[in-house]
CSV table of C-alpha atoms and ligand atoms in Angstrom, one decimal:
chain,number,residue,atom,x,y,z
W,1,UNK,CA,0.0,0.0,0.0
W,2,UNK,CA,2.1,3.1,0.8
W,3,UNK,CA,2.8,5.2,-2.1
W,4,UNK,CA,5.8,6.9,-0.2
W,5,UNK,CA,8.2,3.8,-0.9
W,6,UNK,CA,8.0,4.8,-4.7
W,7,UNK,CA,8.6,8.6,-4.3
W,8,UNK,CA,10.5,10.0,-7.2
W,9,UNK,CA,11.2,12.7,-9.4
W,10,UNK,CA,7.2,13.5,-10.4
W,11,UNK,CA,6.9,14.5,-6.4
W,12,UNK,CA,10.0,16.5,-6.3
W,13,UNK,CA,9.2,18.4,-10.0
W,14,UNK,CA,5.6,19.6,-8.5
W,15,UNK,CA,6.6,20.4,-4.7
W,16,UNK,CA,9.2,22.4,-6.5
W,17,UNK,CA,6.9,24.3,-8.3
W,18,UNK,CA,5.3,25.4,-5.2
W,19,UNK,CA,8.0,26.5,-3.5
W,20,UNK,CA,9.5,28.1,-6.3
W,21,UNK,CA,6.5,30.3,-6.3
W,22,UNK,CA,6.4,30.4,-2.0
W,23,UNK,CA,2.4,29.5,-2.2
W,24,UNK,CA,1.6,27.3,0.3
W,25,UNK,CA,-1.7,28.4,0.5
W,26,UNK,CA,-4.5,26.8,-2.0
W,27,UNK,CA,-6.6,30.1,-2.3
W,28,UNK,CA,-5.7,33.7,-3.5
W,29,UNK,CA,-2.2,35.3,-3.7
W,30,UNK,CA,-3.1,34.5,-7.7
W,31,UNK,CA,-0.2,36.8,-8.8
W,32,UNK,CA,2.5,35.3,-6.9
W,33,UNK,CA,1.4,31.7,-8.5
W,34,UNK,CA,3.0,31.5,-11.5
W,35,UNK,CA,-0.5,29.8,-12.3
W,36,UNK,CA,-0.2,26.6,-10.1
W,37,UNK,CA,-2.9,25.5,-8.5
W,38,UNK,CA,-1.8,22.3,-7.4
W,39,UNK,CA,-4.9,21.4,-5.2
W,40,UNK,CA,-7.5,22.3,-7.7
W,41,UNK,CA,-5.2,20.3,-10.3
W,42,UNK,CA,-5.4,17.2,-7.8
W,43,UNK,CA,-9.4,17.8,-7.5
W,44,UNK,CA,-9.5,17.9,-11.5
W,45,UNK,CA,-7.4,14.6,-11.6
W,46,UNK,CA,-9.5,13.0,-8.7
W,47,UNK,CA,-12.4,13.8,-10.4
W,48,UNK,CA,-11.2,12.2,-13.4
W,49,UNK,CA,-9.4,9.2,-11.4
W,50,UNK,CA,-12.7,8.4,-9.5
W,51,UNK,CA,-14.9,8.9,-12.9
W,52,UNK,CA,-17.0,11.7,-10.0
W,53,UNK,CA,-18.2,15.2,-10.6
W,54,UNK,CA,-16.9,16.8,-7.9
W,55,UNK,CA,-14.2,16.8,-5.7
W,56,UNK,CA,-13.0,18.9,-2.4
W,57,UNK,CA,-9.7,18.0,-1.0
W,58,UNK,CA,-8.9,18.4,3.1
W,59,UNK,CA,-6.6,18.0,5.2
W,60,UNK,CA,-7.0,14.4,6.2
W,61,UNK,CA,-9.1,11.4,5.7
W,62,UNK,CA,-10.4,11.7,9.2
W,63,UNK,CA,-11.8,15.5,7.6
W,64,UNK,CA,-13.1,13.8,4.9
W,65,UNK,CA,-15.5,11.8,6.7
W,66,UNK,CA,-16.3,14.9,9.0
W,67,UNK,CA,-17.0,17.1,6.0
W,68,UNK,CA,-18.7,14.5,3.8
W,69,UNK,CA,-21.3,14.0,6.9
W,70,UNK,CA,-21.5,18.3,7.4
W,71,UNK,CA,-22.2,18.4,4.1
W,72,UNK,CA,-25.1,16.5,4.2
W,73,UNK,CA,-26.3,17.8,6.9
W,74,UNK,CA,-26.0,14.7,9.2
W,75,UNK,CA,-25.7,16.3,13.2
W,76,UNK,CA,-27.6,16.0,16.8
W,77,UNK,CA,-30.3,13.9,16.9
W,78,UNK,CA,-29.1,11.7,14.1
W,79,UNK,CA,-28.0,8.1,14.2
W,80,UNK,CA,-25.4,6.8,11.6
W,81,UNK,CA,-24.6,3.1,10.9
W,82,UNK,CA,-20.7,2.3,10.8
W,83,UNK,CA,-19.1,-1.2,11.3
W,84,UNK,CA,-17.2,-2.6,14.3
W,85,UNK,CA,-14.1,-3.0,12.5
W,86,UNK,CA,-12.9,0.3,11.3
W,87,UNK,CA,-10.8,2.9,11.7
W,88,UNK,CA,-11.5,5.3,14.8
W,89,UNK,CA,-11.9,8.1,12.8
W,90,UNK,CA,-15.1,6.4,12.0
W,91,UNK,CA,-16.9,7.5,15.3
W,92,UNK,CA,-14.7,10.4,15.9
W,93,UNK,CA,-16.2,12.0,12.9
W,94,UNK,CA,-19.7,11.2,13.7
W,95,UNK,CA,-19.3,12.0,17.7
W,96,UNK,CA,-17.3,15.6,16.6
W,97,UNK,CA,-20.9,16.5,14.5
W,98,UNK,CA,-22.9,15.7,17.5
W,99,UNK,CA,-23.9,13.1,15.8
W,100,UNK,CA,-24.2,8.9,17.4
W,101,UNK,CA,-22.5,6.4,16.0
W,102,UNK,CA,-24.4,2.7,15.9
W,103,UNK,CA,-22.1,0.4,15.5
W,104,UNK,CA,-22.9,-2.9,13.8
W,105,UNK,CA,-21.8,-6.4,12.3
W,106,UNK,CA,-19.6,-7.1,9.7
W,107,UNK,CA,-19.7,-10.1,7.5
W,108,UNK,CA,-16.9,-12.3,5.7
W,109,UNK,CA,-16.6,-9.1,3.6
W,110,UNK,CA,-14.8,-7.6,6.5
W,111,UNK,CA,-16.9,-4.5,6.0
W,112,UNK,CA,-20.5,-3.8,6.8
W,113,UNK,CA,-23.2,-6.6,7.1
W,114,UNK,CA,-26.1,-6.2,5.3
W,115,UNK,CA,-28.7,-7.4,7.2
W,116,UNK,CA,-26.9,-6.3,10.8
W,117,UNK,CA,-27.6,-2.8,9.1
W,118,UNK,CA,-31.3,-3.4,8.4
W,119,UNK,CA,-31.8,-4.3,11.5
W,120,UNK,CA,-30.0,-1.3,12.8
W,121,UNK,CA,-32.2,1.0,11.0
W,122,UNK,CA,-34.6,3.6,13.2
W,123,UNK,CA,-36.6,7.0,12.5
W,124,UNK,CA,-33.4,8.5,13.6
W,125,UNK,CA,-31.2,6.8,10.9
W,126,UNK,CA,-29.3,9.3,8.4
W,127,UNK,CA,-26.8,7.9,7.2
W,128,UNK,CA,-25.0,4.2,6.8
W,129,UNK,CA,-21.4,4.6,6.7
W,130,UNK,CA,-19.6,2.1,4.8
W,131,UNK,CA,-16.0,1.4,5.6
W,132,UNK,CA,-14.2,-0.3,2.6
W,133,UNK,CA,-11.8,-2.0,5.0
W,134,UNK,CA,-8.3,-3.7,3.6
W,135,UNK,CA,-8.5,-3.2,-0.2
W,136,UNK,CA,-12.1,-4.6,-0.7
W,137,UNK,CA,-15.8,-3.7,-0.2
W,138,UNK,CA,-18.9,-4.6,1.6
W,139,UNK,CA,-21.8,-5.7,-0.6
W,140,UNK,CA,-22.5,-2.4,-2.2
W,141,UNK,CA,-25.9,-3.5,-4.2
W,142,UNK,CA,-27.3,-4.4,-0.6
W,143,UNK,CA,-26.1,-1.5,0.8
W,144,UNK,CA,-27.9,0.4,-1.7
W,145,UNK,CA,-31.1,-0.8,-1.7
W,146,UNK,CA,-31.6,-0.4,1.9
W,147,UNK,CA,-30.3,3.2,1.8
W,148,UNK,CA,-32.8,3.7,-1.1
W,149,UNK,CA,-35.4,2.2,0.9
W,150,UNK,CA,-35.1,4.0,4.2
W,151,UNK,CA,-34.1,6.8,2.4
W,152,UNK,CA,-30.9,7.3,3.9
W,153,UNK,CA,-27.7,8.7,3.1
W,154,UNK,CA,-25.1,6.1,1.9
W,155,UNK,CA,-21.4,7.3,3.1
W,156,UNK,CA,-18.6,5.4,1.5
W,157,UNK,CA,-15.1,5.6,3.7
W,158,UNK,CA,-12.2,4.0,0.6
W,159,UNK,CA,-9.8,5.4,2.0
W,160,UNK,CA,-8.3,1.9,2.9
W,161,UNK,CA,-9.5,1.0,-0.8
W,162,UNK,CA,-8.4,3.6,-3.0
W,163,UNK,CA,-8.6,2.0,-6.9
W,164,UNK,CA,-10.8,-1.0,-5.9
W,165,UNK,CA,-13.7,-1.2,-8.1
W,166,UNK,CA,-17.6,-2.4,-7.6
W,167,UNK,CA,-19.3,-3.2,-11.1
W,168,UNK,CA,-16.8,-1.1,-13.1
W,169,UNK,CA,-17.3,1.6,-10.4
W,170,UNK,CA,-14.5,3.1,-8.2
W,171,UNK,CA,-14.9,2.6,-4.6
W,172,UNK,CA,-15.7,5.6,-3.1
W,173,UNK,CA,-18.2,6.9,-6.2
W,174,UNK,CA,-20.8,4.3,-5.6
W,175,UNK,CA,-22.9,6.4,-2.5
W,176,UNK,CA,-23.5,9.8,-2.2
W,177,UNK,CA,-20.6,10.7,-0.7
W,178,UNK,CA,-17.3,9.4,-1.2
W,179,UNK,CA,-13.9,9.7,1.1
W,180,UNK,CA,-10.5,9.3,0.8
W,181,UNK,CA,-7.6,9.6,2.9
W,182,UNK,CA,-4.2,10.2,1.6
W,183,UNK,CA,-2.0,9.9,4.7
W,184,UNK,CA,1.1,9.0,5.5
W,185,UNK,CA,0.4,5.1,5.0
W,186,UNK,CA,-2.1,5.1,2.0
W,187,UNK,CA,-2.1,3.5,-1.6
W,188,UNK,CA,-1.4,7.7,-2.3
W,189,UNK,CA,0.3,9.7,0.4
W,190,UNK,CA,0.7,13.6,0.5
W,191,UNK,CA,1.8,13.1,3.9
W,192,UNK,CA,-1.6,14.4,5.3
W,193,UNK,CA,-4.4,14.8,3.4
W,194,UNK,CA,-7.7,13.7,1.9
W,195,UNK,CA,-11.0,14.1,-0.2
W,196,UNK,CA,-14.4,14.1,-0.1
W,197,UNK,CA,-15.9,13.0,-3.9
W,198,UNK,CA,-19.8,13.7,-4.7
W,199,UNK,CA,-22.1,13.7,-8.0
W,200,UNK,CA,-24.0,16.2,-5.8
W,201,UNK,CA,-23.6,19.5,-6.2
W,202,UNK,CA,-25.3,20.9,-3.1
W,203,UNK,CA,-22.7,18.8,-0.7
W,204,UNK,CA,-20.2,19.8,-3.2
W,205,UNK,CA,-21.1,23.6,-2.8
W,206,UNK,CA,-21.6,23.0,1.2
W,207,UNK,CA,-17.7,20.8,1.3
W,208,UNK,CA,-16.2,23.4,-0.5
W,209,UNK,CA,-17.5,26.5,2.2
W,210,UNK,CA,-17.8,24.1,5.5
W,211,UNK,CA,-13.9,23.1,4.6
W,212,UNK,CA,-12.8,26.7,4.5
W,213,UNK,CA,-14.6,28.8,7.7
W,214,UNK,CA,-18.1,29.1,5.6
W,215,UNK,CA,-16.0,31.2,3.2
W,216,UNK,CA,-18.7,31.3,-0.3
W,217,UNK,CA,-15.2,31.1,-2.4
W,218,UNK,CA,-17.1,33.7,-4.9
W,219,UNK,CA,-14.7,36.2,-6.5
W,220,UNK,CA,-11.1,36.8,-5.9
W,221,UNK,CA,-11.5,39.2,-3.0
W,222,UNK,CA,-10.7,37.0,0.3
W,223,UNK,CA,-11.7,39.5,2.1
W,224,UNK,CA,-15.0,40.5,0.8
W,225,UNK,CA,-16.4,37.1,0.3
W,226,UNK,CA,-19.4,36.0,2.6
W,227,UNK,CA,-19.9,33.5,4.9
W,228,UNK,CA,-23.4,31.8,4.5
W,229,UNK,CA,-22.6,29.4,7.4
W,230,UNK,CA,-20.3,28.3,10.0
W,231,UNK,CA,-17.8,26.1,8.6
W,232,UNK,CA,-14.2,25.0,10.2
W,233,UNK,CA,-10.9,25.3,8.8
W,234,UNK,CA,-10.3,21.5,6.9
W,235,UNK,CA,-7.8,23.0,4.4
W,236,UNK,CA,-5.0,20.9,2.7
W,237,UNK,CA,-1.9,22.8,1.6
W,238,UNK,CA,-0.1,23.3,-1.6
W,239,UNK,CA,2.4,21.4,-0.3
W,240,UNK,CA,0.8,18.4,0.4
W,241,UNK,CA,-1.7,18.5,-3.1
W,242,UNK,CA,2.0,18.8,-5.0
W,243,UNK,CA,3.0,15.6,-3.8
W,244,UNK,CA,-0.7,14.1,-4.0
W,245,UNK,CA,-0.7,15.3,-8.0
W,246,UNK,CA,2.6,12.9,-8.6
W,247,UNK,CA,0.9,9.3,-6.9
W,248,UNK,CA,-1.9,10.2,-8.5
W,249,UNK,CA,-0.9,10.1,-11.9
W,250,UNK,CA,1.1,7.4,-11.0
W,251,UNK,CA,-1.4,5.4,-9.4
W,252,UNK,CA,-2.7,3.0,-12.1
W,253,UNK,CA,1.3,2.2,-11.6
W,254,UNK,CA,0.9,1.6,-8.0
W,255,UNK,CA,-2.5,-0.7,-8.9
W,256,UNK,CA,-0.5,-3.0,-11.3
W,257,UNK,CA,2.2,-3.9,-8.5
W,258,UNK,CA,-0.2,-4.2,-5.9
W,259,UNK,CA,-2.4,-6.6,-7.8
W,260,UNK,CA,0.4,-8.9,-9.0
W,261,UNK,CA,1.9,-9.3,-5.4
W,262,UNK,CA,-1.7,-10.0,-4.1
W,263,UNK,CA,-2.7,-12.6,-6.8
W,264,UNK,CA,0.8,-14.1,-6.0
W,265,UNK,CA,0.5,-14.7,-2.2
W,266,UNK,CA,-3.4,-15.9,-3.0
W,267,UNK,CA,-1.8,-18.5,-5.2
W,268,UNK,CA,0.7,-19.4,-2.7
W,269,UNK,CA,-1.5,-20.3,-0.2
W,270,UNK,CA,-4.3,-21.3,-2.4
W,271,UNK,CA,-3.8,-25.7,-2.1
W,272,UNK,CA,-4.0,-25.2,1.7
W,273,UNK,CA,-7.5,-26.7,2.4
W,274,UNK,CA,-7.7,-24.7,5.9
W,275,UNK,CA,-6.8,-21.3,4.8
W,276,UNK,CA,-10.2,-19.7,3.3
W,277,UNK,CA,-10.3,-16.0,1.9
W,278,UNK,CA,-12.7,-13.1,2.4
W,279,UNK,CA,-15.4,-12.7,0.3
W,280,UNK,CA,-15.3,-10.3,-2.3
W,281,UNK,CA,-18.6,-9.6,-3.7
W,282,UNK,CA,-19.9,-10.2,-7.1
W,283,UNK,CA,-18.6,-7.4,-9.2
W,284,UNK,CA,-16.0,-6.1,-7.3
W,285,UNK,CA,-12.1,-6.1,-7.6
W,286,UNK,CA,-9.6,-5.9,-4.6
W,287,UNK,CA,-7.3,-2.3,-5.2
W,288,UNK,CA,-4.5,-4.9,-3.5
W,289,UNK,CA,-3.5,-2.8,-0.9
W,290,UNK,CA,-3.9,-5.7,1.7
W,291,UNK,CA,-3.7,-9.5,1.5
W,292,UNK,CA,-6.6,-11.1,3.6
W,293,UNK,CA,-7.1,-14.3,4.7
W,294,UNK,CA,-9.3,-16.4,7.4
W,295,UNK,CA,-7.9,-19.5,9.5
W,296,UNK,CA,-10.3,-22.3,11.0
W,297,UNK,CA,-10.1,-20.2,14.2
W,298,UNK,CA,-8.7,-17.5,17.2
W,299,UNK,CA,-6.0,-19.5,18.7
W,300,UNK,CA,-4.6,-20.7,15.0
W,301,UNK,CA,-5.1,-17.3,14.1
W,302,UNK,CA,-2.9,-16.3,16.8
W,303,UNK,CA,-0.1,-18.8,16.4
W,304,UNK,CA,0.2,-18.1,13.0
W,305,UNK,CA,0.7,-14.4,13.6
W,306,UNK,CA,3.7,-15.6,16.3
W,307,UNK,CA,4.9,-17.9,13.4
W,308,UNK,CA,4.9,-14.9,10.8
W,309,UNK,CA,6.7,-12.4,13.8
W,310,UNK,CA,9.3,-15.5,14.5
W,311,UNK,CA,9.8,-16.1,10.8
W,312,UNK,CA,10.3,-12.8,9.6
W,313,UNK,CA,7.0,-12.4,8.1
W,314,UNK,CA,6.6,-8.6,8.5
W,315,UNK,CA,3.4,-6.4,8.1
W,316,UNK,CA,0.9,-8.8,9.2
W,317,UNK,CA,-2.0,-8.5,12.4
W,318,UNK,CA,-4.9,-10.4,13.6
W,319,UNK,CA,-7.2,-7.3,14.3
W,320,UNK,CA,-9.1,-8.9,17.1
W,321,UNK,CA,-6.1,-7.8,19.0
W,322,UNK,CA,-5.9,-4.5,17.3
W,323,UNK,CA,-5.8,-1.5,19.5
W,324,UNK,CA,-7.0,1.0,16.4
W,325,UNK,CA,-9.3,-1.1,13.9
W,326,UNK,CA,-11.5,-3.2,16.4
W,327,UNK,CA,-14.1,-3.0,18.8
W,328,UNK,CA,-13.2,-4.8,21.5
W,329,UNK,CA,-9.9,-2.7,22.6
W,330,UNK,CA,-12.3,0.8,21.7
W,331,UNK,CA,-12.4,1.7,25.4
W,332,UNK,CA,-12.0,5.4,25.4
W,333,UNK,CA,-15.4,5.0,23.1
W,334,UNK,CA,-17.0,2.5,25.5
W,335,UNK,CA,-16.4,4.4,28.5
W,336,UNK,CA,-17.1,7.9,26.8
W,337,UNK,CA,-13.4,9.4,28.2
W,338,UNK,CA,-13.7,12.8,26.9
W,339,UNK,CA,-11.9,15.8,27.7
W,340,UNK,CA,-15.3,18.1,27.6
W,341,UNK,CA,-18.7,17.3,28.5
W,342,UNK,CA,-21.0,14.9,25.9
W,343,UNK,CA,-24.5,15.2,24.8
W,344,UNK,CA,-27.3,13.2,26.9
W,345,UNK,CA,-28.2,11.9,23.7
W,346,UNK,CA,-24.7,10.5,22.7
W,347,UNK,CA,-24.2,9.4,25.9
W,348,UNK,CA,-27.5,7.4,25.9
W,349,UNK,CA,-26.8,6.3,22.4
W,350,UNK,CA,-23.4,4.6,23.4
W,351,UNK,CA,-24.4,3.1,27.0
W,352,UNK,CA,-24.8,-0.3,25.9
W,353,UNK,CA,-21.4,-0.8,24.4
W,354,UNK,CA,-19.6,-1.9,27.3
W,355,UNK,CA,-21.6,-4.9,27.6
W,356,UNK,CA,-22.6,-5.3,24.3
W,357,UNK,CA,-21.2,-8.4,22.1
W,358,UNK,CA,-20.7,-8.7,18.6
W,359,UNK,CA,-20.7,-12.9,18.1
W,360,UNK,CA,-20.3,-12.6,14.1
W,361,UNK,CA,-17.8,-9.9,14.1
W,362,UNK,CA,-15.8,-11.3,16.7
W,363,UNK,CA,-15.7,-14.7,14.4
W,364,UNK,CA,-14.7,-13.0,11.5
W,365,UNK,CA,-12.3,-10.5,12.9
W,366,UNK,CA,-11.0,-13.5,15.4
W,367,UNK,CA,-9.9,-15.3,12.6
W,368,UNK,CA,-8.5,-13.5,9.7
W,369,UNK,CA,-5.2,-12.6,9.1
W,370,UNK,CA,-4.5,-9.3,7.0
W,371,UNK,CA,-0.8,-8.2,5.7
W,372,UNK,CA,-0.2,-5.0,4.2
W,373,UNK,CA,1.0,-5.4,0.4
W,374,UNK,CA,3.8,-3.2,-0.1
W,375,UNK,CA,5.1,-1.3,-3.7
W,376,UNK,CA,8.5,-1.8,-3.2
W,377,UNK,CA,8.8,-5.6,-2.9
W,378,UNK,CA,10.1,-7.7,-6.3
W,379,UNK,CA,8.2,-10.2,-7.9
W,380,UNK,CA,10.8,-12.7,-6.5
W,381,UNK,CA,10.6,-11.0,-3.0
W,382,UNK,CA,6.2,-12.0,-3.2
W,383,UNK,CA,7.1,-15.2,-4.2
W,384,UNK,CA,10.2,-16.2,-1.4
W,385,UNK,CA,6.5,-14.4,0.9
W,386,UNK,CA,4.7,-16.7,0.0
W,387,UNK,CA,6.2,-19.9,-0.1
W,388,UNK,CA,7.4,-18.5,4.0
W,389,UNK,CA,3.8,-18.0,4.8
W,390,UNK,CA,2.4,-21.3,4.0
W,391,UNK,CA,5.2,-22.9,6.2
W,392,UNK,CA,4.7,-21.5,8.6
W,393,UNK,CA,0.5,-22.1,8.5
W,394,UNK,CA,1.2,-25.6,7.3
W,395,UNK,CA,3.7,-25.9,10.7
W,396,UNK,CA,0.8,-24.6,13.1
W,397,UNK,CA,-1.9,-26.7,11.1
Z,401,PLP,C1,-6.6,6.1,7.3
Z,401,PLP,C2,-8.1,6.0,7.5
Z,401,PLP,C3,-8.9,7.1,7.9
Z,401,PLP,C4,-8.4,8.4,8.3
Z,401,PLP,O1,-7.5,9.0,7.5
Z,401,PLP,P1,-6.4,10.1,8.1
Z,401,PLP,O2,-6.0,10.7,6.8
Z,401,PLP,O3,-5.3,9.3,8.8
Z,401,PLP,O4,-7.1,11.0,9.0
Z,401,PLP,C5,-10.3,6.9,7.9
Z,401,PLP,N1,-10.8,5.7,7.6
Z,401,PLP,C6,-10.1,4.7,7.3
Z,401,PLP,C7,-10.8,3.4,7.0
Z,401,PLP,C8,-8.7,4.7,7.3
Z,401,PLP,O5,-8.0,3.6,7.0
């Protein structure tokens, strides 16, 4: 996955271009440019990339998710679906609008659960959050029919999934909002930095104000523009789009070498009758940024990962162990340690999380095994993997 081990001369030729100029800044100070606009060049490139209408680049994945919820107007009151296994910016985002996160199931996708969401739908609902976790996708024609029948928002988190596709779509353009993160550790880095993609002009408009203090963007006077409501500051820098503008024209790149190295670790454990892999749902194709797999259970699951650490098997985790992705080590969530005061309604909305079990999650999570696919490695380096991964399974087995 991380773009940064292929950094190169594209990165260098467009951060130089910015600093040759002194912009760091994405808006105004137009004759000091030089004319480039390296963030509204990424949006235009994005836009193209994820085959989307409009684009607003932040300053994080984490302010994607915030800003894509803003801009649909998702706050107090309303409840929004998001999976166990995640990210924590997941309910950060949702908790910092006011907002209560309901968290449900996940299938043998690894992301949402279809029916755990249906069930999990109230009056209150307003948006399911879908979280496109290692590479792949939940079962997005589900997903959408349910939104379309409740009539809620469908919010689609790729950031862990950037170039996977569902039915020819790119993940991320398939609900109404779409976010990417483009930090340090994704498929594209900038260092810090994300988007928010939408065929919806409204949230489009709404992103593009909310991510820069309300400000309308109308004209070229900063300081004359209006503020037709209160927004934050979410801004990315020239700085960090300059380097974002190289991976991404590099990315289809990135998607060829990630692909190959995941076929060739699927093939290398293929013949081994207890090792299973995750469902991928009819339509869709893995952007390769992760290698998944399932053992027969926990403790295998477990052994296997202390083979792998013993064996030099880098870059892989059982997530039921996972202090950021799962659940069960979420404490500061389940016992609501905040540093300022909560909502009642949050508070109510999260009380029965700390007794609260999650049997199909914990039997999916419990016994998969996901590894990181990096750029850098040679096709020989994938196979020598390989062949070290299933001796090690076939030893704990
Ligand atoms: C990385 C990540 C984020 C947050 O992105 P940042 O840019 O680190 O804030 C959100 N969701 C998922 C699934 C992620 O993997």
């Amino acid at each position: 996955m991380p773009g940064f081990e292929l950094f190169g001369d594209l990165e260098r030729k467009h951060l130089n271009d910015v600093l040759e100029n002194g912009v760091l800044m994405r808006y105004g100070f137009d004759a000091m440019r030089n004319g480039h606009y390296k963030a509204k060049e990424l949006e235009n490139k994005l836009s193209e990339t994820f085959q989307t209408n409009h684009v607003q680049l932040v300053s994080s994945g984490t302010a994607a998710v915030t800003v894509a919820l803003a801009s649909a107007g998702v706050g107090a009151g309303h409840e929004v679906i998001m999976p166990t296994f995640t990210f924590v910016a997941s309910f950060e985002a949702i908790m910092a609008l006011g907002a209560i996160p309901v968290l449900v199931d996940v299938d043998d996708t690894l992301c949402l659960n279809p029916k755990a969401v249906q069930e999990a739908i109230t009056p209150k609902t307003k948006a399911i959050m879908v979280v496109q976790m290692c590479g792949s996708m939940a079962n997005m024609g589900a997903l959408q029919t349910i939104a379309q029948k409740h009539n809620v928002l469908l919010v689609e988190d790729a950031c862990q999934a950037i170039g996977g596709t569902y039915k020819g779509k790119p993940l991320g353009s398939i609900g109404h909002l779409g976010c990417f993160s483009f930090d340090f550790v994704k498929t594209i880095t900038c260092g810090e930095g994300g988007a928010v993609i939408t065929n919806n002009e409204q949230y489009y408009l709404n992103a593009d104000h909310y991510s820069d203090h309300g400000h309308d963007h109308i004209g070229n006077d900063r300081g004359a523009e209006t503020h037709p409501f209160l927004g934050y500051n979410f801004r990315i820098s020239e700085l960090h789009a300059a380097v974002g503008l190289a991976q991404v024209q590099r990315l289809p790149e990135f998607l060829q070498i990630q692909k190959r190295n995941l076929n060739i670790l699927k093939e290398a454990l293929a013949n081994i009758k207890e090792v299973t892999f995750r469902t991928v749902p009819q339509g869709g194709e893995e952007s390769g940024a992760f290698f998944n797999f399932f053992l027969p259970n926990l403790e295998t699951a477990r052994k296997v990962i202390d083979g792998f650490k013993n064996g030099g098997v880098d870059a892989c985790w059982n997530y039921f162990d996972n202090n950021w992705h799962y659940i069960r080590k979420w404490d500061h969530l389940k016992q609501l340690k905040s540093l300022y005061p909560i909502s009642k309604e949050v508070k109510d909305g999260l009380k029965h999380l700390e007794t609260k079990s999650f049997e199909m999650s914990d039997h999916y999570i419990g016994r998969n095994i996901s590894c990181l696919i990096k750029l850098s490695w040679t096709e020989e380096e994938v196979r020598a993997r390989g062949q070290k991964m299933a001796e090690i399974i076939k030893a704990v087995l």
